[in-house]
mmCIF file with all atom_site columns, C-alpha atoms in Angstrom:
data_model
loop_
_atom_site.group_PDB
_atom_site.id
_atom_site.type_symbol
_atom_site.label_atom_id
_atom_site.label_alt_id
_atom_site.label_comp_id
_atom_site.label_asym_id
_atom_site.label_entity_id
_atom_site.label_seq_id
_atom_site.pdbx_PDB_ins_code
_atom_site.Cartn_x
_atom_site.Cartn_y
_atom_site.Cartn_z
_atom_site.occupancy
_atom_site.B_iso_or_equiv
_atom_site.pdbx_formal_charge
_atom_site.auth_seq_id
_atom_site.auth_comp_id
_atom_site.auth_asym_id
_atom_site.auth_atom_id
_atom_site.pdbx_PDB_model_num
ATOM 1   C CA . UNK F 1 1   ? 98.337  161.075 142.643 1.00 69.00 ? 21  UNK F CA 1
ATOM 2   C CA . UNK F 1 2   ? 101.785 160.716 141.054 1.00 73.00 ? 22  UNK F CA 1
ATOM 3   C CA . UNK F 1 3   ? 101.871 161.256 137.329 1.00 89.00 ? 23  UNK F CA 1
ATOM 4   C CA . UNK F 1 4   ? 104.074 160.984 134.277 1.00 94.00 ? 24  UNK F CA 1
ATOM 5   C CA . UNK F 1 5   ? 104.887 164.373 132.828 1.00 95.00 ? 25  UNK F CA 1
ATOM 6   C CA . UNK F 1 6   ? 105.932 165.072 129.276 1.00 96.00 ? 26  UNK F CA 1
ATOM 7   C CA . UNK F 1 7   ? 107.376 168.082 127.502 1.00 96.00 ? 27  UNK F CA 1
ATOM 8   C CA . UNK F 1 8   ? 106.799 169.694 125.138 1.00 96.00 ? 28  UNK F CA 1
ATOM 9   C CA . UNK F 1 9   ? 103.071 169.257 124.818 1.00 94.00 ? 29  UNK F CA 1
ATOM 10  C CA . UNK F 1 10  ? 103.286 170.221 121.156 1.00 95.00 ? 30  UNK F CA 1
ATOM 11  C CA . UNK F 1 11  ? 106.201 170.669 118.814 1.00 96.00 ? 31  UNK F CA 1
ATOM 12  C CA . UNK F 1 12  ? 106.306 171.615 115.167 1.00 97.00 ? 32  UNK F CA 1
ATOM 13  C CA . UNK F 1 13  ? 109.494 170.787 113.356 1.00 97.00 ? 33  UNK F CA 1
ATOM 14  C CA . UNK F 1 14  ? 110.773 170.841 109.823 1.00 97.00 ? 34  UNK F CA 1
ATOM 15  C CA . UNK F 1 15  ? 111.391 167.611 108.004 1.00 97.00 ? 35  UNK F CA 1
ATOM 16  C CA . UNK F 1 16  ? 114.956 166.464 108.522 1.00 97.00 ? 36  UNK F CA 1
ATOM 17  C CA . UNK F 1 17  ? 115.369 168.121 111.897 1.00 97.00 ? 37  UNK F CA 1
ATOM 18  C CA . UNK F 1 18  ? 116.104 166.296 115.119 1.00 97.00 ? 38  UNK F CA 1
ATOM 19  C CA . UNK F 1 19  ? 113.564 166.258 117.913 1.00 98.00 ? 39  UNK F CA 1
ATOM 20  C CA . UNK F 1 20  ? 113.932 165.348 121.571 1.00 97.00 ? 40  UNK F CA 1
ATOM 21  C CA . UNK F 1 21  ? 110.837 164.524 123.569 1.00 98.00 ? 41  UNK F CA 1
ATOM 22  C CA . UNK F 1 22  ? 111.206 164.538 127.318 1.00 97.00 ? 42  UNK F CA 1
ATOM 23  C CA . UNK F 1 23  ? 109.481 162.591 130.021 1.00 97.00 ? 43  UNK F CA 1
ATOM 24  C CA . UNK F 1 24  ? 109.643 162.473 133.780 1.00 96.00 ? 44  UNK F CA 1
ATOM 25  C CA . UNK F 1 25  ? 108.331 159.072 134.860 1.00 94.00 ? 45  UNK F CA 1
ATOM 26  C CA . UNK F 1 26  ? 106.806 158.422 138.250 1.00 91.00 ? 46  UNK F CA 1
ATOM 27  C CA . UNK F 1 27  ? 109.655 158.590 140.719 1.00 87.00 ? 47  UNK F CA 1
ATOM 28  C CA . UNK F 1 28  ? 109.790 155.051 142.110 1.00 84.00 ? 48  UNK F CA 1
ATOM 29  C CA . UNK F 1 29  ? 109.041 153.320 138.810 1.00 87.00 ? 49  UNK F CA 1
ATOM 30  C CA . UNK F 1 30  ? 111.600 151.114 137.142 1.00 85.00 ? 50  UNK F CA 1
ATOM 31  C CA . UNK F 1 31  ? 110.168 150.419 133.701 1.00 87.00 ? 51  UNK F CA 1
ATOM 32  C CA . UNK F 1 32  ? 109.745 153.087 131.061 1.00 90.00 ? 52  UNK F CA 1
ATOM 33  C CA . UNK F 1 33  ? 108.066 153.065 127.696 1.00 92.00 ? 53  UNK F CA 1
ATOM 34  C CA . UNK F 1 34  ? 107.412 155.120 124.629 1.00 96.00 ? 54  UNK F CA 1
ATOM 35  C CA . UNK F 1 35  ? 104.295 154.651 122.542 1.00 95.00 ? 55  UNK F CA 1
ATOM 36  C CA . UNK F 1 36  ? 102.963 156.659 119.661 1.00 96.00 ? 56  UNK F CA 1
ATOM 37  C CA . UNK F 1 37  ? 99.549  157.296 118.177 1.00 94.00 ? 57  UNK F CA 1
ATOM 38  C CA . UNK F 1 38  ? 99.172  158.571 114.643 1.00 93.00 ? 58  UNK F CA 1
ATOM 39  C CA . UNK F 1 39  ? 96.033  160.667 114.357 1.00 88.00 ? 59  UNK F CA 1
ATOM 40  C CA . UNK F 1 40  ? 92.969  158.443 114.236 1.00 83.00 ? 60  UNK F CA 1
ATOM 41  C CA . UNK F 1 41  ? 94.928  155.234 114.628 1.00 86.00 ? 61  UNK F CA 1
ATOM 42  C CA . UNK F 1 42  ? 95.723  152.875 117.458 1.00 87.00 ? 62  UNK F CA 1
ATOM 43  C CA . UNK F 1 43  ? 98.392  153.378 120.070 1.00 92.00 ? 63  UNK F CA 1
ATOM 44  C CA . UNK F 1 44  ? 101.576 151.585 118.988 1.00 93.00 ? 64  UNK F CA 1
ATOM 45  C CA . UNK F 1 45  ? 104.437 150.339 121.112 1.00 92.00 ? 65  UNK F CA 1
ATOM 46  C CA . UNK F 1 46  ? 107.843 151.781 120.344 1.00 95.00 ? 66  UNK F CA 1
ATOM 47  C CA . UNK F 1 47  ? 110.258 150.759 123.076 1.00 93.00 ? 67  UNK F CA 1
ATOM 48  C CA . UNK F 1 48  ? 110.596 149.628 126.660 1.00 90.00 ? 68  UNK F CA 1
ATOM 49  C CA . UNK F 1 49  ? 113.532 150.488 128.900 1.00 90.00 ? 69  UNK F CA 1
ATOM 50  C CA . UNK F 1 50  ? 114.738 148.959 132.130 1.00 87.00 ? 70  UNK F CA 1
ATOM 51  C CA . UNK F 1 51  ? 117.951 149.090 134.096 1.00 84.00 ? 71  UNK F CA 1
ATOM 52  C CA . UNK F 1 52  ? 119.437 151.670 131.739 1.00 88.00 ? 72  UNK F CA 1
ATOM 53  C CA . UNK F 1 53  ? 118.969 149.657 128.624 1.00 89.00 ? 73  UNK F CA 1
ATOM 54  C CA . UNK F 1 54  ? 116.357 148.856 126.018 1.00 91.00 ? 74  UNK F CA 1
ATOM 55  C CA . UNK F 1 55  ? 114.501 145.684 126.958 1.00 87.00 ? 75  UNK F CA 1
ATOM 56  C CA . UNK F 1 56  ? 112.326 145.532 123.874 1.00 87.00 ? 76  UNK F CA 1
ATOM 57  C CA . UNK F 1 57  ? 111.601 147.551 120.775 1.00 91.00 ? 77  UNK F CA 1
ATOM 58  C CA . UNK F 1 58  ? 109.146 147.342 117.907 1.00 92.00 ? 78  UNK F CA 1
ATOM 59  C CA . UNK F 1 59  ? 109.764 147.430 114.180 1.00 93.00 ? 79  UNK F CA 1
ATOM 60  C CA . UNK F 1 60  ? 108.885 151.113 114.233 1.00 95.00 ? 80  UNK F CA 1
ATOM 61  C CA . UNK F 1 61  ? 111.814 151.849 116.519 1.00 96.00 ? 81  UNK F CA 1
ATOM 62  C CA . UNK F 1 62  ? 114.556 151.822 113.906 1.00 94.00 ? 82  UNK F CA 1
ATOM 63  C CA . UNK F 1 63  ? 117.918 153.591 113.829 1.00 95.00 ? 83  UNK F CA 1
ATOM 64  C CA . UNK F 1 64  ? 116.157 156.920 113.535 1.00 96.00 ? 84  UNK F CA 1
ATOM 65  C CA . UNK F 1 65  ? 115.044 156.603 117.141 1.00 97.00 ? 85  UNK F CA 1
ATOM 66  C CA . UNK F 1 66  ? 116.976 156.454 120.373 1.00 97.00 ? 86  UNK F CA 1
ATOM 67  C CA . UNK F 1 67  ? 116.151 156.655 124.060 1.00 97.00 ? 87  UNK F CA 1
ATOM 68  C CA . UNK F 1 68  ? 118.187 157.801 126.979 1.00 94.00 ? 88  UNK F CA 1
ATOM 69  C CA . UNK F 1 69  ? 117.910 158.225 130.695 1.00 91.00 ? 89  UNK F CA 1
ATOM 70  C CA . UNK F 1 70  ? 120.456 160.991 131.166 1.00 84.00 ? 90  UNK F CA 1
ATOM 71  C CA . UNK F 1 71  ? 119.889 161.365 134.884 1.00 85.00 ? 91  UNK F CA 1
ATOM 72  C CA . UNK F 1 72  ? 117.811 159.860 137.650 1.00 77.00 ? 92  UNK F CA 1
ATOM 73  C CA . UNK F 1 73  ? 114.568 161.467 136.609 1.00 85.00 ? 93  UNK F CA 1
ATOM 74  C CA . UNK F 1 74  ? 114.353 162.134 132.864 1.00 92.00 ? 94  UNK F CA 1
ATOM 75  C CA . UNK F 1 75  ? 113.661 159.697 130.054 1.00 95.00 ? 95  UNK F CA 1
ATOM 76  C CA . UNK F 1 76  ? 114.035 161.033 126.532 1.00 97.00 ? 96  UNK F CA 1
ATOM 77  C CA . UNK F 1 77  ? 113.095 159.952 123.036 1.00 98.00 ? 97  UNK F CA 1
ATOM 78  C CA . UNK F 1 78  ? 115.234 161.328 120.240 1.00 98.00 ? 98  UNK F CA 1
ATOM 79  C CA . UNK F 1 79  ? 114.061 161.250 116.658 1.00 97.00 ? 99  UNK F CA 1
ATOM 80  C CA . UNK F 1 80  ? 116.789 162.012 114.164 1.00 96.00 ? 100 UNK F CA 1
ATOM 81  C CA . UNK F 1 81  ? 116.077 163.416 110.725 1.00 95.00 ? 101 UNK F CA 1
ATOM 82  C CA . UNK F 1 82  ? 112.309 163.559 111.164 1.00 97.00 ? 102 UNK F CA 1
ATOM 83  C CA . UNK F 1 83  ? 109.986 162.534 108.363 1.00 97.00 ? 103 UNK F CA 1
ATOM 84  C CA . UNK F 1 84  ? 106.433 163.632 107.641 1.00 97.00 ? 104 UNK F CA 1
ATOM 85  C CA . UNK F 1 85  ? 105.144 160.247 108.761 1.00 96.00 ? 105 UNK F CA 1
ATOM 86  C CA . UNK F 1 86  ? 106.662 160.766 112.208 1.00 97.00 ? 106 UNK F CA 1
ATOM 87  C CA . UNK F 1 87  ? 103.848 163.211 112.926 1.00 97.00 ? 107 UNK F CA 1
ATOM 88  C CA . UNK F 1 88  ? 101.978 161.660 115.838 1.00 97.00 ? 108 UNK F CA 1
ATOM 89  C CA . UNK F 1 89  ? 101.244 161.895 119.526 1.00 96.00 ? 109 UNK F CA 1
ATOM 90  C CA . UNK F 1 90  ? 104.088 160.341 121.478 1.00 97.00 ? 110 UNK F CA 1
ATOM 91  C CA . UNK F 1 91  ? 103.260 158.926 124.891 1.00 96.00 ? 111 UNK F CA 1
ATOM 92  C CA . UNK F 1 92  ? 105.694 158.162 127.639 1.00 96.00 ? 112 UNK F CA 1
ATOM 93  C CA . UNK F 1 93  ? 104.667 155.625 130.256 1.00 92.00 ? 113 UNK F CA 1
ATOM 94  C CA . UNK F 1 94  ? 106.109 154.036 133.349 1.00 89.00 ? 114 UNK F CA 1
ATOM 95  C CA . UNK F 1 95  ? 105.340 151.130 135.639 1.00 84.00 ? 115 UNK F CA 1
ATOM 96  C CA . UNK F 1 96  ? 106.627 149.810 138.907 1.00 78.00 ? 116 UNK F CA 1
ATOM 97  C CA . UNK F 1 97  ? 107.524 146.220 138.215 1.00 66.00 ? 117 UNK F CA 1
ATOM 98  C CA . UNK F 1 98  ? 107.066 145.577 134.533 1.00 56.00 ? 118 UNK F CA 1
ATOM 99  C CA . UNK F 1 99  ? 103.732 144.838 132.977 1.00 52.00 ? 119 UNK F CA 1
ATOM 100 C CA . UNK F 1 100 ? 103.177 141.599 134.781 1.00 50.00 ? 120 UNK F CA 1
ATOM 101 C CA . UNK F 1 101 ? 100.566 142.926 137.093 1.00 52.00 ? 121 UNK F CA 1
ATOM 102 C CA . UNK F 1 102 ? 101.192 146.541 137.717 1.00 66.00 ? 122 UNK F CA 1
ATOM 103 C CA . UNK F 1 103 ? 99.427  149.433 136.155 1.00 79.00 ? 123 UNK F CA 1
ATOM 104 C CA . UNK F 1 104 ? 101.174 151.342 133.409 1.00 83.00 ? 124 UNK F CA 1
ATOM 105 C CA . UNK F 1 105 ? 100.739 155.069 133.776 1.00 88.00 ? 125 UNK F CA 1
ATOM 106 C CA . UNK F 1 106 ? 100.805 157.282 130.738 1.00 91.00 ? 126 UNK F CA 1
ATOM 107 C CA . UNK F 1 107 ? 101.675 160.916 130.341 1.00 93.00 ? 127 UNK F CA 1
ATOM 108 C CA . UNK F 1 108 ? 99.544  163.452 128.520 1.00 92.00 ? 128 UNK F CA 1
ATOM 109 C CA . UNK F 1 109 ? 101.576 163.010 125.364 1.00 94.00 ? 129 UNK F CA 1
ATOM 110 C CA . UNK F 1 110 ? 103.662 165.198 123.102 1.00 96.00 ? 130 UNK F CA 1
ATOM 111 C CA . UNK F 1 111 ? 102.130 166.160 119.782 1.00 96.00 ? 131 UNK F CA 1
ATOM 112 C CA . UNK F 1 112 ? 104.789 166.161 117.090 1.00 97.00 ? 132 UNK F CA 1
ATOM 113 C CA . UNK F 1 113 ? 103.977 167.787 113.785 1.00 97.00 ? 133 UNK F CA 1
ATOM 114 C CA . UNK F 1 114 ? 106.563 167.450 111.048 1.00 97.00 ? 134 UNK F CA 1
ATOM 115 C CA . UNK F 1 115 ? 106.142 169.918 108.187 1.00 97.00 ? 135 UNK F CA 1
ATOM 116 C CA . UNK Z 2 1   ? 91.544  140.759 113.538 1.00 34.00 ? 23  UNK Z CA 1
ATOM 117 C CA . UNK Z 2 2   ? 94.413  142.090 115.574 1.00 40.00 ? 24  UNK Z CA 1
ATOM 118 C CA . UNK Z 2 3   ? 95.188  141.749 119.244 1.00 56.00 ? 25  UNK Z CA 1
ATOM 119 C CA . UNK Z 2 4   ? 92.877  143.921 121.327 1.00 64.00 ? 26  UNK Z CA 1
ATOM 120 C CA . UNK Z 2 5   ? 90.065  144.719 118.933 1.00 74.00 ? 27  UNK Z CA 1
ATOM 121 C CA . UNK Z 2 6   ? 87.203  146.686 120.412 1.00 76.00 ? 28  UNK Z CA 1
ATOM 122 C CA . UNK Z 2 7   ? 83.649  146.819 119.242 1.00 79.00 ? 29  UNK Z CA 1
ATOM 123 C CA . UNK Z 2 8   ? 81.644  148.751 118.512 1.00 85.00 ? 30  UNK Z CA 1
ATOM 124 C CA . UNK Z 2 9   ? 83.952  151.286 116.907 1.00 88.00 ? 31  UNK Z CA 1
ATOM 125 C CA . UNK Z 2 10  ? 81.530  154.025 117.874 1.00 91.00 ? 32  UNK Z CA 1
ATOM 126 C CA . UNK Z 2 11  ? 78.685  154.133 120.363 1.00 93.00 ? 33  UNK Z CA 1
ATOM 127 C CA . UNK Z 2 12  ? 76.193  156.909 120.983 1.00 95.00 ? 34  UNK Z CA 1
ATOM 128 C CA . UNK Z 2 13  ? 73.867  156.782 123.996 1.00 95.00 ? 35  UNK Z CA 1
ATOM 129 C CA . UNK Z 2 14  ? 71.701  159.053 126.089 1.00 97.00 ? 36  UNK Z CA 1
ATOM 130 C CA . UNK Z 2 15  ? 72.893  160.267 129.462 1.00 97.00 ? 37  UNK Z CA 1
ATOM 131 C CA . UNK Z 2 16  ? 71.832  157.848 132.163 1.00 97.00 ? 38  UNK Z CA 1
ATOM 132 C CA . UNK Z 2 17  ? 71.997  154.780 129.934 1.00 97.00 ? 39  UNK Z CA 1
ATOM 133 C CA . UNK Z 2 18  ? 74.588  152.064 130.298 1.00 97.00 ? 40  UNK Z CA 1
ATOM 134 C CA . UNK Z 2 19  ? 77.411  151.722 127.783 1.00 96.00 ? 41  UNK Z CA 1
ATOM 135 C CA . UNK Z 2 20  ? 78.984  148.373 126.967 1.00 95.00 ? 42  UNK Z CA 1
ATOM 136 C CA . UNK Z 2 21  ? 82.178  148.017 124.996 1.00 94.00 ? 43  UNK Z CA 1
ATOM 137 C CA . UNK Z 2 22  ? 83.773  144.743 124.028 1.00 94.00 ? 44  UNK Z CA 1
ATOM 138 C CA . UNK Z 2 23  ? 87.321  143.720 123.331 1.00 92.00 ? 45  UNK Z CA 1
ATOM 139 C CA . UNK Z 2 24  ? 88.626  140.547 121.732 1.00 93.00 ? 46  UNK Z CA 1
ATOM 140 C CA . UNK Z 2 25  ? 92.191  139.353 121.521 1.00 91.00 ? 47  UNK Z CA 1
ATOM 141 C CA . UNK Z 2 26  ? 94.105  136.476 120.027 1.00 89.00 ? 48  UNK Z CA 1
ATOM 142 C CA . UNK Z 2 27  ? 97.103  135.472 122.123 1.00 85.00 ? 49  UNK Z CA 1
ATOM 143 C CA . UNK Z 2 28  ? 97.351  134.489 125.773 1.00 87.00 ? 50  UNK Z CA 1
ATOM 144 C CA . UNK Z 2 29  ? 97.603  137.396 128.160 1.00 89.00 ? 51  UNK Z CA 1
ATOM 145 C CA . UNK Z 2 30  ? 98.883  138.163 131.597 1.00 86.00 ? 52  UNK Z CA 1
ATOM 146 C CA . UNK Z 2 31  ? 96.354  140.890 132.223 1.00 89.00 ? 53  UNK Z CA 1
ATOM 147 C CA . UNK Z 2 32  ? 94.096  143.279 130.359 1.00 92.00 ? 54  UNK Z CA 1
ATOM 148 C CA . UNK Z 2 33  ? 93.747  146.987 131.012 1.00 92.00 ? 55  UNK Z CA 1
ATOM 149 C CA . UNK Z 2 34  ? 91.178  149.542 129.914 1.00 94.00 ? 56  UNK Z CA 1
ATOM 150 C CA . UNK Z 2 35  ? 92.127  153.126 129.194 1.00 94.00 ? 57  UNK Z CA 1
ATOM 151 C CA . UNK Z 2 36  ? 90.199  156.242 128.383 1.00 95.00 ? 58  UNK Z CA 1
ATOM 152 C CA . UNK Z 2 37  ? 91.333  159.033 126.110 1.00 93.00 ? 59  UNK Z CA 1
ATOM 153 C CA . UNK Z 2 38  ? 89.660  162.377 125.705 1.00 92.00 ? 60  UNK Z CA 1
ATOM 154 C CA . UNK Z 2 39  ? 90.188  163.871 122.276 1.00 85.00 ? 61  UNK Z CA 1
ATOM 155 C CA . UNK Z 2 40  ? 93.806  164.906 121.831 1.00 81.00 ? 62  UNK Z CA 1
ATOM 156 C CA . UNK Z 2 41  ? 94.698  164.063 125.415 1.00 85.00 ? 63  UNK Z CA 1
ATOM 157 C CA . UNK Z 2 42  ? 96.630  161.394 127.240 1.00 87.00 ? 64  UNK Z CA 1
ATOM 158 C CA . UNK Z 2 43  ? 95.646  157.874 128.178 1.00 90.00 ? 65  UNK Z CA 1
ATOM 159 C CA . UNK Z 2 44  ? 94.017  157.549 131.548 1.00 91.00 ? 66  UNK Z CA 1
ATOM 160 C CA . UNK Z 2 45  ? 94.149  154.150 133.177 1.00 91.00 ? 67  UNK Z CA 1
ATOM 161 C CA . UNK Z 2 46  ? 90.707  152.927 134.245 1.00 94.00 ? 68  UNK Z CA 1
ATOM 162 C CA . UNK Z 2 47  ? 91.017  149.370 135.434 1.00 94.00 ? 69  UNK Z CA 1
ATOM 163 C CA . UNK Z 2 48  ? 93.241  146.299 135.260 1.00 92.00 ? 70  UNK Z CA 1
ATOM 164 C CA . UNK Z 2 49  ? 91.946  142.737 135.310 1.00 94.00 ? 71  UNK Z CA 1
ATOM 165 C CA . UNK Z 2 50  ? 94.313  139.818 135.683 1.00 91.00 ? 72  UNK Z CA 1
ATOM 166 C CA . UNK Z 2 51  ? 94.026  136.661 133.624 1.00 92.00 ? 73  UNK Z CA 1
ATOM 167 C CA . UNK Z 2 52  ? 92.831  134.686 136.663 1.00 93.00 ? 74  UNK Z CA 1
ATOM 168 C CA . UNK Z 2 53  ? 90.047  137.167 137.411 1.00 95.00 ? 75  UNK Z CA 1
ATOM 169 C CA . UNK Z 2 54  ? 86.612  137.090 135.826 1.00 97.00 ? 76  UNK Z CA 1
ATOM 170 C CA . UNK Z 2 55  ? 85.061  140.337 136.939 1.00 97.00 ? 77  UNK Z CA 1
ATOM 171 C CA . UNK Z 2 56  ? 86.151  143.566 138.527 1.00 96.00 ? 78  UNK Z CA 1
ATOM 172 C CA . UNK Z 2 57  ? 84.358  146.704 139.636 1.00 96.00 ? 79  UNK Z CA 1
ATOM 173 C CA . UNK Z 2 58  ? 85.494  150.253 140.117 1.00 94.00 ? 80  UNK Z CA 1
ATOM 174 C CA . UNK Z 2 59  ? 82.844  152.857 140.795 1.00 96.00 ? 81  UNK Z CA 1
ATOM 175 C CA . UNK Z 2 60  ? 80.526  152.918 137.767 1.00 97.00 ? 82  UNK Z CA 1
ATOM 176 C CA . UNK Z 2 61  ? 82.851  150.636 135.821 1.00 97.00 ? 83  UNK Z CA 1
ATOM 177 C CA . UNK Z 2 62  ? 82.483  146.892 135.539 1.00 98.00 ? 84  UNK Z CA 1
ATOM 178 C CA . UNK Z 2 63  ? 84.962  144.809 133.602 1.00 97.00 ? 85  UNK Z CA 1
ATOM 179 C CA . UNK Z 2 64  ? 84.624  141.155 132.729 1.00 97.00 ? 86  UNK Z CA 1
ATOM 180 C CA . UNK Z 2 65  ? 87.205  138.814 131.289 1.00 97.00 ? 87  UNK Z CA 1
ATOM 181 C CA . UNK Z 2 66  ? 86.565  135.506 129.583 1.00 96.00 ? 88  UNK Z CA 1
ATOM 182 C CA . UNK Z 2 67  ? 89.905  133.916 128.788 1.00 95.00 ? 89  UNK Z CA 1
ATOM 183 C CA . UNK Z 2 68  ? 88.262  130.916 127.099 1.00 95.00 ? 90  UNK Z CA 1
ATOM 184 C CA . UNK Z 2 69  ? 86.667  133.259 124.577 1.00 94.00 ? 91  UNK Z CA 1
ATOM 185 C CA . UNK Z 2 70  ? 89.581  135.694 124.677 1.00 94.00 ? 92  UNK Z CA 1
ATOM 186 C CA . UNK Z 2 71  ? 87.264  138.594 125.271 1.00 94.00 ? 93  UNK Z CA 1
ATOM 187 C CA . UNK Z 2 72  ? 86.600  141.346 127.763 1.00 95.00 ? 94  UNK Z CA 1
ATOM 188 C CA . UNK Z 2 73  ? 83.846  143.857 128.238 1.00 96.00 ? 95  UNK Z CA 1
ATOM 189 C CA . UNK Z 2 74  ? 83.713  147.265 129.862 1.00 96.00 ? 96  UNK Z CA 1
ATOM 190 C CA . UNK Z 2 75  ? 80.378  148.424 131.217 1.00 97.00 ? 97  UNK Z CA 1
ATOM 191 C CA . UNK Z 2 76  ? 79.847  152.023 132.257 1.00 97.00 ? 98  UNK Z CA 1
ATOM 192 C CA . UNK Z 2 77  ? 76.641  152.379 134.216 1.00 97.00 ? 99  UNK Z CA 1
ATOM 193 C CA . UNK Z 2 78  ? 74.504  155.520 134.459 1.00 97.00 ? 100 UNK Z CA 1
ATOM 194 C CA . UNK Z 2 79  ? 76.578  157.295 131.849 1.00 97.00 ? 101 UNK Z CA 1
ATOM 195 C CA . UNK Z 2 80  ? 77.265  161.010 131.993 1.00 97.00 ? 102 UNK Z CA 1
ATOM 196 C CA . UNK Z 2 81  ? 78.126  163.509 129.297 1.00 96.00 ? 103 UNK Z CA 1
ATOM 197 C CA . UNK Z 2 82  ? 81.619  163.680 130.817 1.00 96.00 ? 104 UNK Z CA 1
ATOM 198 C CA . UNK Z 2 83  ? 82.123  160.010 129.936 1.00 97.00 ? 105 UNK Z CA 1
ATOM 199 C CA . UNK Z 2 84  ? 82.345  161.016 126.282 1.00 97.00 ? 106 UNK Z CA 1
ATOM 200 C CA . UNK Z 2 85  ? 85.767  159.784 125.161 1.00 96.00 ? 107 UNK Z CA 1
ATOM 201 C CA . UNK Z 2 86  ? 87.527  156.964 123.361 1.00 94.00 ? 108 UNK Z CA 1
ATOM 202 C CA . UNK Z 2 87  ? 87.999  153.758 125.318 1.00 95.00 ? 109 UNK Z CA 1
ATOM 203 C CA . UNK Z 2 88  ? 90.810  151.340 124.620 1.00 93.00 ? 110 UNK Z CA 1
ATOM 204 C CA . UNK Z 2 89  ? 91.517  147.880 125.824 1.00 93.00 ? 111 UNK Z CA 1
ATOM 205 C CA . UNK Z 2 90  ? 95.153  146.902 126.082 1.00 92.00 ? 112 UNK Z CA 1
ATOM 206 C CA . UNK Z 2 91  ? 96.415  143.372 126.546 1.00 91.00 ? 113 UNK Z CA 1
ATOM 207 C CA . UNK Z 2 92  ? 99.579  142.611 128.444 1.00 85.00 ? 114 UNK Z CA 1
ATOM 208 C CA . UNK Z 2 93  ? 101.535 139.586 127.317 1.00 80.00 ? 115 UNK Z CA 1
ATOM 209 C CA . UNK Z 2 94  ? 104.891 138.175 128.179 1.00 72.00 ? 116 UNK Z CA 1
ATOM 210 C CA . UNK Z 2 95  ? 107.092 138.794 125.165 1.00 66.00 ? 117 UNK Z CA 1
ATOM 211 C CA . UNK Z 2 96  ? 110.207 136.987 126.317 1.00 61.00 ? 118 UNK Z CA 1
ATOM 212 C CA . UNK Z 2 97  ? 113.482 137.840 128.056 1.00 57.00 ? 119 UNK Z CA 1
ATOM 213 C CA . UNK Z 2 98  ? 111.642 139.213 131.070 1.00 55.00 ? 120 UNK Z CA 1
ATOM 214 C CA . UNK Z 2 99  ? 109.759 141.719 128.994 1.00 62.00 ? 121 UNK Z CA 1
ATOM 215 C CA . UNK Z 2 100 ? 106.042 142.374 128.803 1.00 67.00 ? 122 UNK Z CA 1
ATOM 216 C CA . UNK Z 2 101 ? 104.252 144.285 126.128 1.00 75.00 ? 123 UNK Z CA 1
ATOM 217 C CA . UNK Z 2 102 ? 101.063 146.326 126.193 1.00 83.00 ? 124 UNK Z CA 1
ATOM 218 C CA . UNK Z 2 103 ? 99.119  146.084 122.932 1.00 87.00 ? 125 UNK Z CA 1
ATOM 219 C CA . UNK Z 2 104 ? 96.264  148.451 122.260 1.00 90.00 ? 126 UNK Z CA 1
ATOM 220 C CA . UNK Z 2 105 ? 93.130  148.040 120.197 1.00 87.00 ? 127 UNK Z CA 1
ATOM 221 C CA . UNK Z 2 106 ? 91.706  150.735 117.955 1.00 85.00 ? 128 UNK Z CA 1
ATOM 222 C CA . UNK Z 2 107 ? 89.246  151.873 120.567 1.00 90.00 ? 129 UNK Z CA 1
ATOM 223 C CA . UNK Z 2 108 ? 85.559  152.580 120.912 1.00 92.00 ? 130 UNK Z CA 1
ATOM 224 C CA . UNK Z 2 109 ? 84.469  156.171 120.565 1.00 93.00 ? 131 UNK Z CA 1
ATOM 225 C CA . UNK Z 2 110 ? 81.706  156.782 123.102 1.00 96.00 ? 132 UNK Z CA 1
ATOM 226 C CA . UNK Z 2 111 ? 79.402  159.766 122.824 1.00 96.00 ? 133 UNK Z CA 1
ATOM 227 C CA . UNK Z 2 112 ? 77.018  160.430 125.699 1.00 97.00 ? 134 UNK Z CA 1
ATOM 228 C CA . UNK Z 2 113 ? 74.270  162.829 124.729 1.00 96.00 ? 135 UNK Z CA 1
ATOM 229 C CA . UNK Z 2 114 ? 72.978  165.058 127.547 1.00 93.00 ? 136 UNK Z CA 1
#
């Protein structure tokens, strides 16, 4: 079964550093997402991306964050100047035709620990 | 309560018993999806039920949706120790400008005792 893959699986970074989390969505999918889950809390929406641009973003997704699809297969989340509270599991997801009826597939996540 | 609230927050049952988890939400939805998450792992999609559907089955899973009550339930029959995980409901709503959003609840932590 096709799957969303994410790298790295775990990253430890110092406060103030920049982090790039990488995702390879399912190949024929058109919609891409980033979600995050702070330890013990609910999964929160960060951003959705379609047709090479952000289609929606949450309040969490401020100027510290950016997303990019640098080529035909990768989808990245960049976090500039990381803060302690950015420590969380970051999930990439993709779907075929938006959320209207199609399943959204999630990757295994990237654990980010900011120290 | 927030969109996609599950109850109970934690459920402990014996292997072989059925497990029922409920989810309530507030706004209108396009569909509702249930996910499973093993500790520290990714979200695994279990089942999707559309707003015009009332019940759906997949293997040992049975999902119901009552849009009048804005609630859904996930039933796992004949539970196994391997079913131990957190289960999340996620509502999908149209958020404007051709965009849909998936909103998760806090989840139910299921423990199946062998």
